[in-house]
Tab-separated table of C-alpha atoms in Angstrom:
chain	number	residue	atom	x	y	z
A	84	UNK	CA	29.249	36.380	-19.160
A	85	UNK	CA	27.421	33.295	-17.855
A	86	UNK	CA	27.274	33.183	-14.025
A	87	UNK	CA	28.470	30.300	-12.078
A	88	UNK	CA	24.599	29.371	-11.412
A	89	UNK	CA	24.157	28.691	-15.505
A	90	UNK	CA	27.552	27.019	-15.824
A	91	UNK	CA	26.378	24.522	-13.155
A	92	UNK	CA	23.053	23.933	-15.158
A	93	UNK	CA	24.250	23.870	-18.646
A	94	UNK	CA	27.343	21.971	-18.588
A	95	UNK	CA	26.481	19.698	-15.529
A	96	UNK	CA	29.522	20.098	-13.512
A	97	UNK	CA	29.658	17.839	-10.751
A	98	UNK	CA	30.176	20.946	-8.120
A	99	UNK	CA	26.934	21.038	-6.291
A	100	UNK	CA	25.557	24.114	-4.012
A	101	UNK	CA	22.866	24.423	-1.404
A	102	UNK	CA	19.688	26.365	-1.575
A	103	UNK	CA	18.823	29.371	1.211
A	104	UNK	CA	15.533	29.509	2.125
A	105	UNK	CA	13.223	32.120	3.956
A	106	UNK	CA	9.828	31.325	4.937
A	107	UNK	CA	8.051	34.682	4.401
A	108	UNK	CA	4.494	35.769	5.269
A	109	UNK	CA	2.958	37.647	2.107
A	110	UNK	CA	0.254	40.305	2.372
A	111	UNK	CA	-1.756	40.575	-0.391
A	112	UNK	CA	-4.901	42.701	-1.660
A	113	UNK	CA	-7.207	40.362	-4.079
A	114	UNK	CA	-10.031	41.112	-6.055
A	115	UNK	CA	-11.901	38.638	-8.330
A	116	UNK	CA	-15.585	38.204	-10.230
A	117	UNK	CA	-16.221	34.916	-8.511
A	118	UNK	CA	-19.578	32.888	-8.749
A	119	UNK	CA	-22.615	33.127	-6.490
A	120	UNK	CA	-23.550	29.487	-6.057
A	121	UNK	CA	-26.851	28.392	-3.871
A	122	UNK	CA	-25.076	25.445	-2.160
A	123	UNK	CA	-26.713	24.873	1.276
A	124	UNK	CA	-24.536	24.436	3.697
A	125	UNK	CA	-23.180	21.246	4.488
A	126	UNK	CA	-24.252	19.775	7.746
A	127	UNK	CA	-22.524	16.784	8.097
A	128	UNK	CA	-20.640	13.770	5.568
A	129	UNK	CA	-23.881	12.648	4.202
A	130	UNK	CA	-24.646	16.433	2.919
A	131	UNK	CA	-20.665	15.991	1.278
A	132	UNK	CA	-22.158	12.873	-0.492
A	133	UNK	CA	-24.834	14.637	-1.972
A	134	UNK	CA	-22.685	17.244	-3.037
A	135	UNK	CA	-20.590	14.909	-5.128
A	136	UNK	CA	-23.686	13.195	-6.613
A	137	UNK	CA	-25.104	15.956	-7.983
A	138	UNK	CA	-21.754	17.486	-9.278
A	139	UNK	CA	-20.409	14.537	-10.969
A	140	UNK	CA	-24.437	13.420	-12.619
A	141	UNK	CA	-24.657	13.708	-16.139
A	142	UNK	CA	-27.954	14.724	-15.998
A	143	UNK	CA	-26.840	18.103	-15.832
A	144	UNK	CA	-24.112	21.153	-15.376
A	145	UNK	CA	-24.516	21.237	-11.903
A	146	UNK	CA	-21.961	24.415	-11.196
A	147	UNK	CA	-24.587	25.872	-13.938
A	148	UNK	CA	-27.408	25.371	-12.026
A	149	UNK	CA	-26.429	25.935	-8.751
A	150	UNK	CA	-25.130	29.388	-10.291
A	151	UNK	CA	-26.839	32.370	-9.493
A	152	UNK	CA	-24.953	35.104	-10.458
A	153	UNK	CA	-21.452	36.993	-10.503
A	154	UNK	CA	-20.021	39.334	-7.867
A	155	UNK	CA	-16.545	41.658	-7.042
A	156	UNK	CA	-14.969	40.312	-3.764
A	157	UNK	CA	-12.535	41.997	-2.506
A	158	UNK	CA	-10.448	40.808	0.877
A	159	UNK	CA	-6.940	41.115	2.660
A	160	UNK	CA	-5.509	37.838	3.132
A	161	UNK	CA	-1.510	36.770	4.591
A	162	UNK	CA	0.338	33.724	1.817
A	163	UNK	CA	2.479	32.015	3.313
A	164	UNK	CA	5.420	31.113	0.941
A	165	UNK	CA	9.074	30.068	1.204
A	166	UNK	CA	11.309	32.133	-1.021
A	167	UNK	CA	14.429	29.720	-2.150
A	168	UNK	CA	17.750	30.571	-3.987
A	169	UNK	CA	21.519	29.116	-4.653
A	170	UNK	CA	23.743	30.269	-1.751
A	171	UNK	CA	26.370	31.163	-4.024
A	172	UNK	CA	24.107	33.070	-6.854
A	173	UNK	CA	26.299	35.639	-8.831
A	174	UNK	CA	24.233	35.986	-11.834
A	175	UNK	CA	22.614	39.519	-12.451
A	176	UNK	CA	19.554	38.837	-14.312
A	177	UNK	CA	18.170	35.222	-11.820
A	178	UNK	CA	15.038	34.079	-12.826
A	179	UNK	CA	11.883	32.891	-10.316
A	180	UNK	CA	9.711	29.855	-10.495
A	181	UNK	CA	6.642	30.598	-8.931
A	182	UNK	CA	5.364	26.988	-7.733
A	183	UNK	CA	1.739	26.302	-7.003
A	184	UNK	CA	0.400	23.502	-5.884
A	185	UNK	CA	-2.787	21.437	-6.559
A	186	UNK	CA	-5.883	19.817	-4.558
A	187	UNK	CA	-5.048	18.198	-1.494
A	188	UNK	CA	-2.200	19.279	-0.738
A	189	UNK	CA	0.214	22.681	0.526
A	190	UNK	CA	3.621	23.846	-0.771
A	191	UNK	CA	5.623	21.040	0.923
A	192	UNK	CA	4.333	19.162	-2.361
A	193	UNK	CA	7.717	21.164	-3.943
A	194	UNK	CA	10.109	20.516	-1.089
A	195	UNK	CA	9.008	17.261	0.138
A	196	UNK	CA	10.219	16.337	3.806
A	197	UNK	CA	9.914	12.468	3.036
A	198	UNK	CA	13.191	10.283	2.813
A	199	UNK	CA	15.662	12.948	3.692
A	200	UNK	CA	14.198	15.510	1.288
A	201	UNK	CA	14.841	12.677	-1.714
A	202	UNK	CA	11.643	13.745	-3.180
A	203	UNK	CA	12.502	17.431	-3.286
A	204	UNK	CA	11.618	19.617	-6.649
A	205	UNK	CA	13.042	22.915	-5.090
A	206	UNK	CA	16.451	21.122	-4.568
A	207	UNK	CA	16.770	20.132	-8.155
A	208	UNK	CA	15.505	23.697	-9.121
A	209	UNK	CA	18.025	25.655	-7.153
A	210	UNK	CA	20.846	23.682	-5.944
A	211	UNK	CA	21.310	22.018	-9.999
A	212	UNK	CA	19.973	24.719	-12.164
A	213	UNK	CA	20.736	27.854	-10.164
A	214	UNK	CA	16.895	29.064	-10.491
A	215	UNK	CA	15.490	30.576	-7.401
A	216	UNK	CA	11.500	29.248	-6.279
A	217	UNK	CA	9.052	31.059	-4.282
A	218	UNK	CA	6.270	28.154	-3.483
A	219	UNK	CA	3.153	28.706	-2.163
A	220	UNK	CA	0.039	28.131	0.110
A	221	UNK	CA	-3.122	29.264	-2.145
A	222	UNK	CA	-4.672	31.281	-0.285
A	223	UNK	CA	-7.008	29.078	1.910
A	224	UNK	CA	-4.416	26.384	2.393
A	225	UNK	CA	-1.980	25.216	4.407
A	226	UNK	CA	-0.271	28.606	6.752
A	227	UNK	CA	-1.920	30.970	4.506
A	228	UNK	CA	-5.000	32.556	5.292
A	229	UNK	CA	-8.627	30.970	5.951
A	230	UNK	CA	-11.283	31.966	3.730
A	231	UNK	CA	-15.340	31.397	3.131
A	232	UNK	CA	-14.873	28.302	1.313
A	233	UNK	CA	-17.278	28.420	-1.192
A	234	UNK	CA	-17.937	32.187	-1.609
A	235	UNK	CA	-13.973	33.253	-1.836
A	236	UNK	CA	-11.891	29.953	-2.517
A	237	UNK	CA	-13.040	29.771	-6.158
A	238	UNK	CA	-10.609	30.076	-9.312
A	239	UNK	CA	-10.773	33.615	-9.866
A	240	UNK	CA	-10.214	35.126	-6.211
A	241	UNK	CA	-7.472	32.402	-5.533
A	242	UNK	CA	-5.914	33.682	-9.530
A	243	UNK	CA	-6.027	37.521	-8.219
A	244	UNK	CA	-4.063	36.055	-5.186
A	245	UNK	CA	-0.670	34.873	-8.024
A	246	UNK	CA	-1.135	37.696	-9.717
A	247	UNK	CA	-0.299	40.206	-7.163
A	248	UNK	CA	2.339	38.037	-5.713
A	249	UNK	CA	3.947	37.786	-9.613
A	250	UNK	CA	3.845	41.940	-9.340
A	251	UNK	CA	5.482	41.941	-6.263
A	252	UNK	CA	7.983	39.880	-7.632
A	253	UNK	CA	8.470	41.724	-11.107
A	254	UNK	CA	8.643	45.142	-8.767
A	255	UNK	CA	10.485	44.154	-6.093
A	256	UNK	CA	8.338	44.529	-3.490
A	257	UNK	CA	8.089	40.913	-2.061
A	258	UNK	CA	9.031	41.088	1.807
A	259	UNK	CA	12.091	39.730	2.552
A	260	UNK	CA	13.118	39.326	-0.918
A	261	UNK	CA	15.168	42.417	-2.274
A	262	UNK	CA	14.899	41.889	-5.770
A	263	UNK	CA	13.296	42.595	-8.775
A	264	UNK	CA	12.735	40.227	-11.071
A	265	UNK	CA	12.917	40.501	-15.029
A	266	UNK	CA	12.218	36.918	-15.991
A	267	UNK	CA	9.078	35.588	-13.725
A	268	UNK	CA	7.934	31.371	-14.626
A	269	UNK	CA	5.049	29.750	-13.345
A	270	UNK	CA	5.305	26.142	-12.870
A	271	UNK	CA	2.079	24.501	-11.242
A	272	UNK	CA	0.402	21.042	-10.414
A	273	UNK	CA	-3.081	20.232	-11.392
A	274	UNK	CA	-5.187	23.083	-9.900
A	275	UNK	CA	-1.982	25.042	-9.616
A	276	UNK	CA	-1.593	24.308	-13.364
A	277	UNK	CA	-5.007	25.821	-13.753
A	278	UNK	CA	-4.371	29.102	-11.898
A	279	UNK	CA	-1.725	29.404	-13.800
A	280	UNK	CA	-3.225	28.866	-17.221
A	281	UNK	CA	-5.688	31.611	-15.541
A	282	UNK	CA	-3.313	34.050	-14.629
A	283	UNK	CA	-1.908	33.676	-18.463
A	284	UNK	CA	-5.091	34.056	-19.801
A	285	UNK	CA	-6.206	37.126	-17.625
A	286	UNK	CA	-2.894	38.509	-17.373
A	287	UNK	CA	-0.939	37.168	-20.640
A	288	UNK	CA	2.654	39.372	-19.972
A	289	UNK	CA	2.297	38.986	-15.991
A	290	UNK	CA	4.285	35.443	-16.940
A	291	UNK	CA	7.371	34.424	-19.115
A	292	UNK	CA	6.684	30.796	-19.111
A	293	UNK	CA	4.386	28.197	-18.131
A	294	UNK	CA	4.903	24.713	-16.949
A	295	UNK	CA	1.549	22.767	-16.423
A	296	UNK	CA	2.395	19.670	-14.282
A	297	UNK	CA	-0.856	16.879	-13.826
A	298	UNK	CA	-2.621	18.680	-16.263
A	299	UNK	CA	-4.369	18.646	-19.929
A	300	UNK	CA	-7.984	20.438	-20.594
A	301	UNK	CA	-9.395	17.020	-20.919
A	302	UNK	CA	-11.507	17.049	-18.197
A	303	UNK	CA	-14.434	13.952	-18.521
A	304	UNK	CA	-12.361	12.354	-15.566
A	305	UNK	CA	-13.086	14.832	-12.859
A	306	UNK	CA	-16.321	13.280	-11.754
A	307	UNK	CA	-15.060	9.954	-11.749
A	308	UNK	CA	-12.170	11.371	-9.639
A	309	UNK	CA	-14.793	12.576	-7.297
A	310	UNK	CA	-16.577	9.574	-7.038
A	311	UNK	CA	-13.351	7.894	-5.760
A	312	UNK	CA	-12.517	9.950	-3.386
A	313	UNK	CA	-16.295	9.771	-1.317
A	314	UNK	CA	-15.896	13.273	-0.155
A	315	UNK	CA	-15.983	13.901	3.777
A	316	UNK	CA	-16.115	17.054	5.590
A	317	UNK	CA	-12.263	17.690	6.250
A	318	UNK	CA	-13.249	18.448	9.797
A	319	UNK	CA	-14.464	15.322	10.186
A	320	UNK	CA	-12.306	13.229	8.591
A	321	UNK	CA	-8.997	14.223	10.302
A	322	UNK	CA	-10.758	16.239	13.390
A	323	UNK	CA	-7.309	16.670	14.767
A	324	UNK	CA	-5.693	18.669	11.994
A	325	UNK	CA	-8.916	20.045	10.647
A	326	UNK	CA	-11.756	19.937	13.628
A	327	UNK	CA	-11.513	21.925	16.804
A	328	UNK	CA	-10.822	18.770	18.891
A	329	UNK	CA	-7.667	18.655	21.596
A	330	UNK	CA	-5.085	17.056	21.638
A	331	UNK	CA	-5.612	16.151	25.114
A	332	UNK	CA	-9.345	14.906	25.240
A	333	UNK	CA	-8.177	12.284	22.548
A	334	UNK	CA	-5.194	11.454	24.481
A	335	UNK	CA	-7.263	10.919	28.126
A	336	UNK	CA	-10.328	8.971	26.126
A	337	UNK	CA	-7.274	6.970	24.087
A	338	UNK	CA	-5.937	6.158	27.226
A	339	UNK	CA	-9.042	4.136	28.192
A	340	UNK	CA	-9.480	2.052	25.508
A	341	UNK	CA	-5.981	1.183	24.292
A	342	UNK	CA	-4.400	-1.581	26.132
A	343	UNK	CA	-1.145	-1.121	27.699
A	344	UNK	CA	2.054	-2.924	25.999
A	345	UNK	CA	1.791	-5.746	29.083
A	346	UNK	CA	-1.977	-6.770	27.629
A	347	UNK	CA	-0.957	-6.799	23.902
A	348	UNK	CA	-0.591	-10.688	24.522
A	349	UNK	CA	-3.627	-10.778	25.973
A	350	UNK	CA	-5.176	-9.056	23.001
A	351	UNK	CA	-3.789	-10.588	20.588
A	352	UNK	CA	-5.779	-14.191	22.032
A	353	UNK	CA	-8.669	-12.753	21.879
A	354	UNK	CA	-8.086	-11.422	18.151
A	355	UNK	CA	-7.208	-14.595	17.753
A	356	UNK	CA	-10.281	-16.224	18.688
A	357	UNK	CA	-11.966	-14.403	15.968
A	358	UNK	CA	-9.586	-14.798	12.918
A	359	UNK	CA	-7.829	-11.523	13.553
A	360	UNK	CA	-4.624	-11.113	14.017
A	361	UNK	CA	-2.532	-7.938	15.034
A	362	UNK	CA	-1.492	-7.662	11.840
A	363	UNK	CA	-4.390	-7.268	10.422
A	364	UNK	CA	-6.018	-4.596	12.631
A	365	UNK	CA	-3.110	-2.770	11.960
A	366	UNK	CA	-3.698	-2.958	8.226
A	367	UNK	CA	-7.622	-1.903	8.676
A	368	UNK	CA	-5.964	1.352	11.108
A	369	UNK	CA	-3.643	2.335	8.104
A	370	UNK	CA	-5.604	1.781	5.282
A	371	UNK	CA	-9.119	2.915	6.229
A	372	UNK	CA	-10.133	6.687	7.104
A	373	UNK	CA	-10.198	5.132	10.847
A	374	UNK	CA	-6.377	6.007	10.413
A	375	UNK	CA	-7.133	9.065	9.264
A	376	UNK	CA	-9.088	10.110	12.497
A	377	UNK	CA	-6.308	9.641	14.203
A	378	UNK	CA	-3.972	12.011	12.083
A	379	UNK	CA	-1.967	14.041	14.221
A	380	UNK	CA	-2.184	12.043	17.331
A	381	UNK	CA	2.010	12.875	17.895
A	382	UNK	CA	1.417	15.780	20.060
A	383	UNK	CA	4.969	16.957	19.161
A	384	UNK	CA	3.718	16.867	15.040
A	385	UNK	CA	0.202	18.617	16.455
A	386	UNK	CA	-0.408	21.840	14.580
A	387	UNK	CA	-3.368	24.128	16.170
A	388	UNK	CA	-6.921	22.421	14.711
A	389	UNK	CA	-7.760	24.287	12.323
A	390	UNK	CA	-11.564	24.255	13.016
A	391	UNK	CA	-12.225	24.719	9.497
A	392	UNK	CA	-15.500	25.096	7.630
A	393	UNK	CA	-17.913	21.958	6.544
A	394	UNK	CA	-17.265	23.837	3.220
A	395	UNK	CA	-13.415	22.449	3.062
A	396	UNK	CA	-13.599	18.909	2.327
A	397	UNK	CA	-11.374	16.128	1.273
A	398	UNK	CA	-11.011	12.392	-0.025
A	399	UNK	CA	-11.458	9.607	2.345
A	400	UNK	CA	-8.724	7.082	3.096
A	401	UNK	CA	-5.564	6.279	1.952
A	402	UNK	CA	-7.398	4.242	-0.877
A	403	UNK	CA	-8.593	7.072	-2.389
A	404	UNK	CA	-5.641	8.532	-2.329
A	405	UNK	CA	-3.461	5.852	-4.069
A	406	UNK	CA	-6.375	6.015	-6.614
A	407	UNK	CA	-6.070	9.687	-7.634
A	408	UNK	CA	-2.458	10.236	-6.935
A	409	UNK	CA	-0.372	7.234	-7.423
A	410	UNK	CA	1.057	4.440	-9.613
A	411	UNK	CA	1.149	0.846	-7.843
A	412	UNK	CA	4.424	-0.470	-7.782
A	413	UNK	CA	6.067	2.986	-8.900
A	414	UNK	CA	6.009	4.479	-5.547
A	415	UNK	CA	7.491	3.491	-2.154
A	416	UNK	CA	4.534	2.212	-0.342
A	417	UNK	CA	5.098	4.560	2.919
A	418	UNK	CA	4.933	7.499	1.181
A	419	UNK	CA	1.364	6.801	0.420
A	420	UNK	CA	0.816	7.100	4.284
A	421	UNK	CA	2.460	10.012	4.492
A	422	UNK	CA	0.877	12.003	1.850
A	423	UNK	CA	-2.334	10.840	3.422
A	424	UNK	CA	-1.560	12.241	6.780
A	425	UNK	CA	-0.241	15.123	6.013
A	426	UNK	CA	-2.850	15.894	3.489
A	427	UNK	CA	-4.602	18.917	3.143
A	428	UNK	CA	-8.219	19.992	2.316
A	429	UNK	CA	-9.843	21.016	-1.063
A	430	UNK	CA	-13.265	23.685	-1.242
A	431	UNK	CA	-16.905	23.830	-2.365
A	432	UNK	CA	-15.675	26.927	-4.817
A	433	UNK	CA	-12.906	25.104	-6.051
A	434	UNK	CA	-14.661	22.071	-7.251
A	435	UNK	CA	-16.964	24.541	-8.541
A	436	UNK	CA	-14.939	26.497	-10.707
A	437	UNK	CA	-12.146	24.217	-11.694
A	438	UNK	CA	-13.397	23.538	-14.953
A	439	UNK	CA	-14.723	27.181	-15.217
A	440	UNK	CA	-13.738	29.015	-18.644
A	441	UNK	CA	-12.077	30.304	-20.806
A	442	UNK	CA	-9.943	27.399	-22.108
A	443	UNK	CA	-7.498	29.344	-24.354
A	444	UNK	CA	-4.564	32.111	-23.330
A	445	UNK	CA	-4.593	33.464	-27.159
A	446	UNK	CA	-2.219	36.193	-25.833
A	447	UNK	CA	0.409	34.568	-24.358
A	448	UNK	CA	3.658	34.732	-25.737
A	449	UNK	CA	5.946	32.799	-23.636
A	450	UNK	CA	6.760	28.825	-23.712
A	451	UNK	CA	4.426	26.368	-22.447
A	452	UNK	CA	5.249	23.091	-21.411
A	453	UNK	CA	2.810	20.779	-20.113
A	454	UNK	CA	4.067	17.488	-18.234
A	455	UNK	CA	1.681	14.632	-16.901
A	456	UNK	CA	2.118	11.512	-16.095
A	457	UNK	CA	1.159	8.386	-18.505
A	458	UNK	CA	-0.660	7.025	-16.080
A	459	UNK	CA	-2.493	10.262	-14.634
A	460	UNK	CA	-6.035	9.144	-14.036
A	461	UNK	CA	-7.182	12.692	-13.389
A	462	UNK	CA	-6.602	14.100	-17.017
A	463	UNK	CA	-5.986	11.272	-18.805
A	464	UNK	CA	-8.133	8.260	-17.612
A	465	UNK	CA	-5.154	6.090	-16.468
A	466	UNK	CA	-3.399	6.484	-20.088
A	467	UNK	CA	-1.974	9.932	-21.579
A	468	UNK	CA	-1.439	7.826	-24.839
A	469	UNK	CA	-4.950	6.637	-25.741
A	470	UNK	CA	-5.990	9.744	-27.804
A	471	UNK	CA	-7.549	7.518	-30.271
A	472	UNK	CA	-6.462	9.727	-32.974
A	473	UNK	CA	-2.718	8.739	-34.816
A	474	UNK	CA	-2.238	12.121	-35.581
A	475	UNK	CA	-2.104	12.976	-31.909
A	476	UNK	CA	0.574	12.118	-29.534
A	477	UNK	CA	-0.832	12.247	-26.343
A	478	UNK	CA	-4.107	14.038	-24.605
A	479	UNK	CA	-2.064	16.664	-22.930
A	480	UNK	CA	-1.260	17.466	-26.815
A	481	UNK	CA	-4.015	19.026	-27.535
A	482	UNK	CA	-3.443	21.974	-25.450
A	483	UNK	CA	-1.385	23.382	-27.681
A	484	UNK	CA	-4.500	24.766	-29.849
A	485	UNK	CA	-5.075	26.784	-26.186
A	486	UNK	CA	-1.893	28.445	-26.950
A	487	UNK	CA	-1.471	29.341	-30.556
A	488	UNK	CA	0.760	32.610	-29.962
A	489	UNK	CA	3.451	30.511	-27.443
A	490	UNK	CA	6.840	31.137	-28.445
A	491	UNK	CA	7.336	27.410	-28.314
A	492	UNK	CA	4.978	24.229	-26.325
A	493	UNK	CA	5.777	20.833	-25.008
A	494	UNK	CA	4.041	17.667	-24.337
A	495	UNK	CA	6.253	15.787	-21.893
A	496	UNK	CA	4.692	12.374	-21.069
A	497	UNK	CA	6.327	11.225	-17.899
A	498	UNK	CA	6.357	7.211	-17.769
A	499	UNK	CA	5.791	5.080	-14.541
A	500	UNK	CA	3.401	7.960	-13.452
A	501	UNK	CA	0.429	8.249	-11.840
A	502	UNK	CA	-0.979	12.199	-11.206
A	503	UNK	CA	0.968	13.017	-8.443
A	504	UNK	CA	4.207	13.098	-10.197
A	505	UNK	CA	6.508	14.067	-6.949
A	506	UNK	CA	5.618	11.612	-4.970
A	507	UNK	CA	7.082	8.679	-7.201
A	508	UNK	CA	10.341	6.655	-7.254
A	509	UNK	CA	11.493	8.304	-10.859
A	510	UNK	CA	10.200	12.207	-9.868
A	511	UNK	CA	14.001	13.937	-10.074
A	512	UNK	CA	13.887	13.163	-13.746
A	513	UNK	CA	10.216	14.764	-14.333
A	514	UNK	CA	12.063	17.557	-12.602
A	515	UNK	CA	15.174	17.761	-15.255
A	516	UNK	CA	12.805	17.816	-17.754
A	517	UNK	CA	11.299	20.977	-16.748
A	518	UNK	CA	14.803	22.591	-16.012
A	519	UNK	CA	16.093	21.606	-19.291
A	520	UNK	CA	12.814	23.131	-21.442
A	521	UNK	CA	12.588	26.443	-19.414
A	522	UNK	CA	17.035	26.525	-20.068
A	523	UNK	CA	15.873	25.761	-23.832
A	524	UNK	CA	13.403	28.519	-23.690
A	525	UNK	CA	16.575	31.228	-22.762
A	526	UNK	CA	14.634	31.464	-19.035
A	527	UNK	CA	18.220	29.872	-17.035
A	528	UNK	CA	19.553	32.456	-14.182
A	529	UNK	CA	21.897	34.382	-15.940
């Protein structure tokens, strides 16, 4: 009999339930062949700059060269995930979506807290479609643990990291989640989407379906991507959140140079007297990556610096952002501010590896669905469409060859989209989409 859950996301009724959610600390056991790279280390933003030159030249494969050889690592590391599912589930067999997020951001990209939760993929997941989510921080991000970013946070150590959170879902050994799961999907976003190709390729049965958001194995953008976003040392470019400096010293040396509300008259004059107007300095503050040095100033937002690495990096402004990420006009303009500010940090080994082979999971069985934005400048150069070839639909497309035993694939092209497809005004329907194939696909709760 179908359970209340599959009724709901099948017929559409207009009975809506909410979502419980644990946030759960995950201890996990990894152990990956990762690369041995001869990157110096990274002294300051000018050392990040060089970085990016010589990984986005065409003069060469620079992951090649700087490659020295391969090595077993082998670590202990916490996740930190938030398990999710319908508060009135009733089905026997539920199924999982294991969510994973990309570069530059932590698993809040699946349950956005922007607009009264608007934005929210897990809500649409769970509280429409009955599915239950367990999202993630890859290890190295957000509440999970730290790692050497350029020796450990590569593709294959951060893969081994899914993997034995996918067993401990298929066995039931997940803590805090007392259940065993038969039917296990993966659903990720850009270098989510390629740990999870990974993780089908490595381990093709460890997953019963895939859904690759931001993504297609066209990958000639990356270095312009990397060029846009003028790499800084994270620590550095939001030494608040990512530094080791406190909230206090900024507060007393703030407290010297900001005029008080009574001279903001006074100020504004002598702005004046230059052709500057408040206005304006407040643009250059929330546009420029002097904003983002002042990321976390709210003392009651303030999380612990991190004191992270030079080896954890990230893009520069809120420009660089909008360029990567998002679709003028197509997304409200605050949320831009928000994403930057609440950003998160991307590695050496990451950059590294992402393009790191093989391309093809010739094993896996399941559905694969890949969704990306017609406007995603990452994969697609700002058009998904212009394959060039009439016999092709899209660029995402041509994945399919990577997947000749799936049991069925999709090329969704999402319009009005740039990349990062949850942070725009049309996102809830992206997120039907993906309900509706992986219900197609006989992977609903039951």
């Amino acid at each position: 009999m179908y359970s209340i859950c599959f009724l709901t996301a099948t017929l559409f009724v207009t009975s809506i339930v909410a979502k419980q959610c644990t946030n759960i600390t995950v201890p996990v056991s990894i152990s990956a062949r990762n690369g041995v790279f001869n990157i110096p280390t990274l002294r300051g933003n000018a050392d990040a700059t060089t970085f990016a030159q010589n990984l986005t030249s065409i003069r060469a494969n620079f992951t090649e060269e700087a490659l020295l050889d391969y090595a077993t690592i082998t670590g202990d590391y916490d996740i930190s995930a938030k398990f999710c599912k319908p508060d009135t589930e009733n089905g026997t067999n539920p199924t999982v979506q294991v969510l994973t997020h990309g570069l530059g951001f932590d698993k809040t990209y699946w349950d956005l807290p922007y607009n009264n939760y608007n934005y929210s993929y897990i809500d649409v997941a769970v509280d429409h479609y009955g599915f239950c989510t367990l999202s993630i921080d890859r290890l190295g991000e957000g509440n999970s643990s730290k790692a050497d970013p350029l020796d450990v946070l590569q593709v294959p150590a951060e893969m081994s990291a899914l993997y034995e959170l996918t067993m401990m879902l298929r066995h039931g050994t997940l803590p805090h989640v007392p259940q065993a799961f038969n039917k296990v999907v993966h659903v990720g976003h850009s270098f989510g989407s390629t740990l999870s190709v990974a993780l089908a390729i490595m381990h093709p049965t460890a997953s019963d379906g895939l859904v690759l958001t931001g993504f297609s194995q066209n990958g000639s953008y990356l270095p312009l991507t990397v060029a846009s976003w003028d790499v800084k040392l994270a620590r550095l470019n939001q030494p608040l959140r990512f530094g080791n400096i406190s909230y206090s010293a900024v507060s007393e040396a703030l407290s010297t140079l900001m005029p008080s509300a009574s001279n903001l008259t006074e100020l504004a004059n002598g702005l004046s007297r230059f052709n500057i107007t408040l206005g304006e300095v407040q643009e250059i503050l929330q546009t420029t990556d002097i904003g983002d040095l002042f990321a976390g100033i709210e003392p009651s937002k303030l999380p612990k610096a991190a004191d992270l690495p030079s080896g954890y990096l990230t893009w520069t402004d809120p420009g660089s952002n909008q360029f990567a990420f998002l679709l003028p006009e197509f997304f409200d303009p605050s949320i831009l501010l928000f994403a930057e500010y609440s950003k998160f940090p991307f590695t050496l080994g990451e950059l590294l590896t992402i393009g790191s082979g093989p391309y093809e999971a010739p094993d896996f069985k399941g559905p694969v669905q890949i969704l990306t934005g017609q406007q995603d400048a990452i994969y697609c150069g700002g058009d998904c469409l212009a394959t060039g070839d009439p016999a092709l639909a899209s660029i995402p497309a041509k994945s399919k060859m990577a997947f000749p035993a799936a049991s069925a694939f999709e090329a969704y092209i999402q319009p009005n989209t740039a990349h990062g497809i949850n942070l725009h005004y049309n996102s809830t329907g992206a997120y039907n989409v993906i309900q509706k194939f992986l219900t197609a696909q006989g992977l609903a709760s039951l």
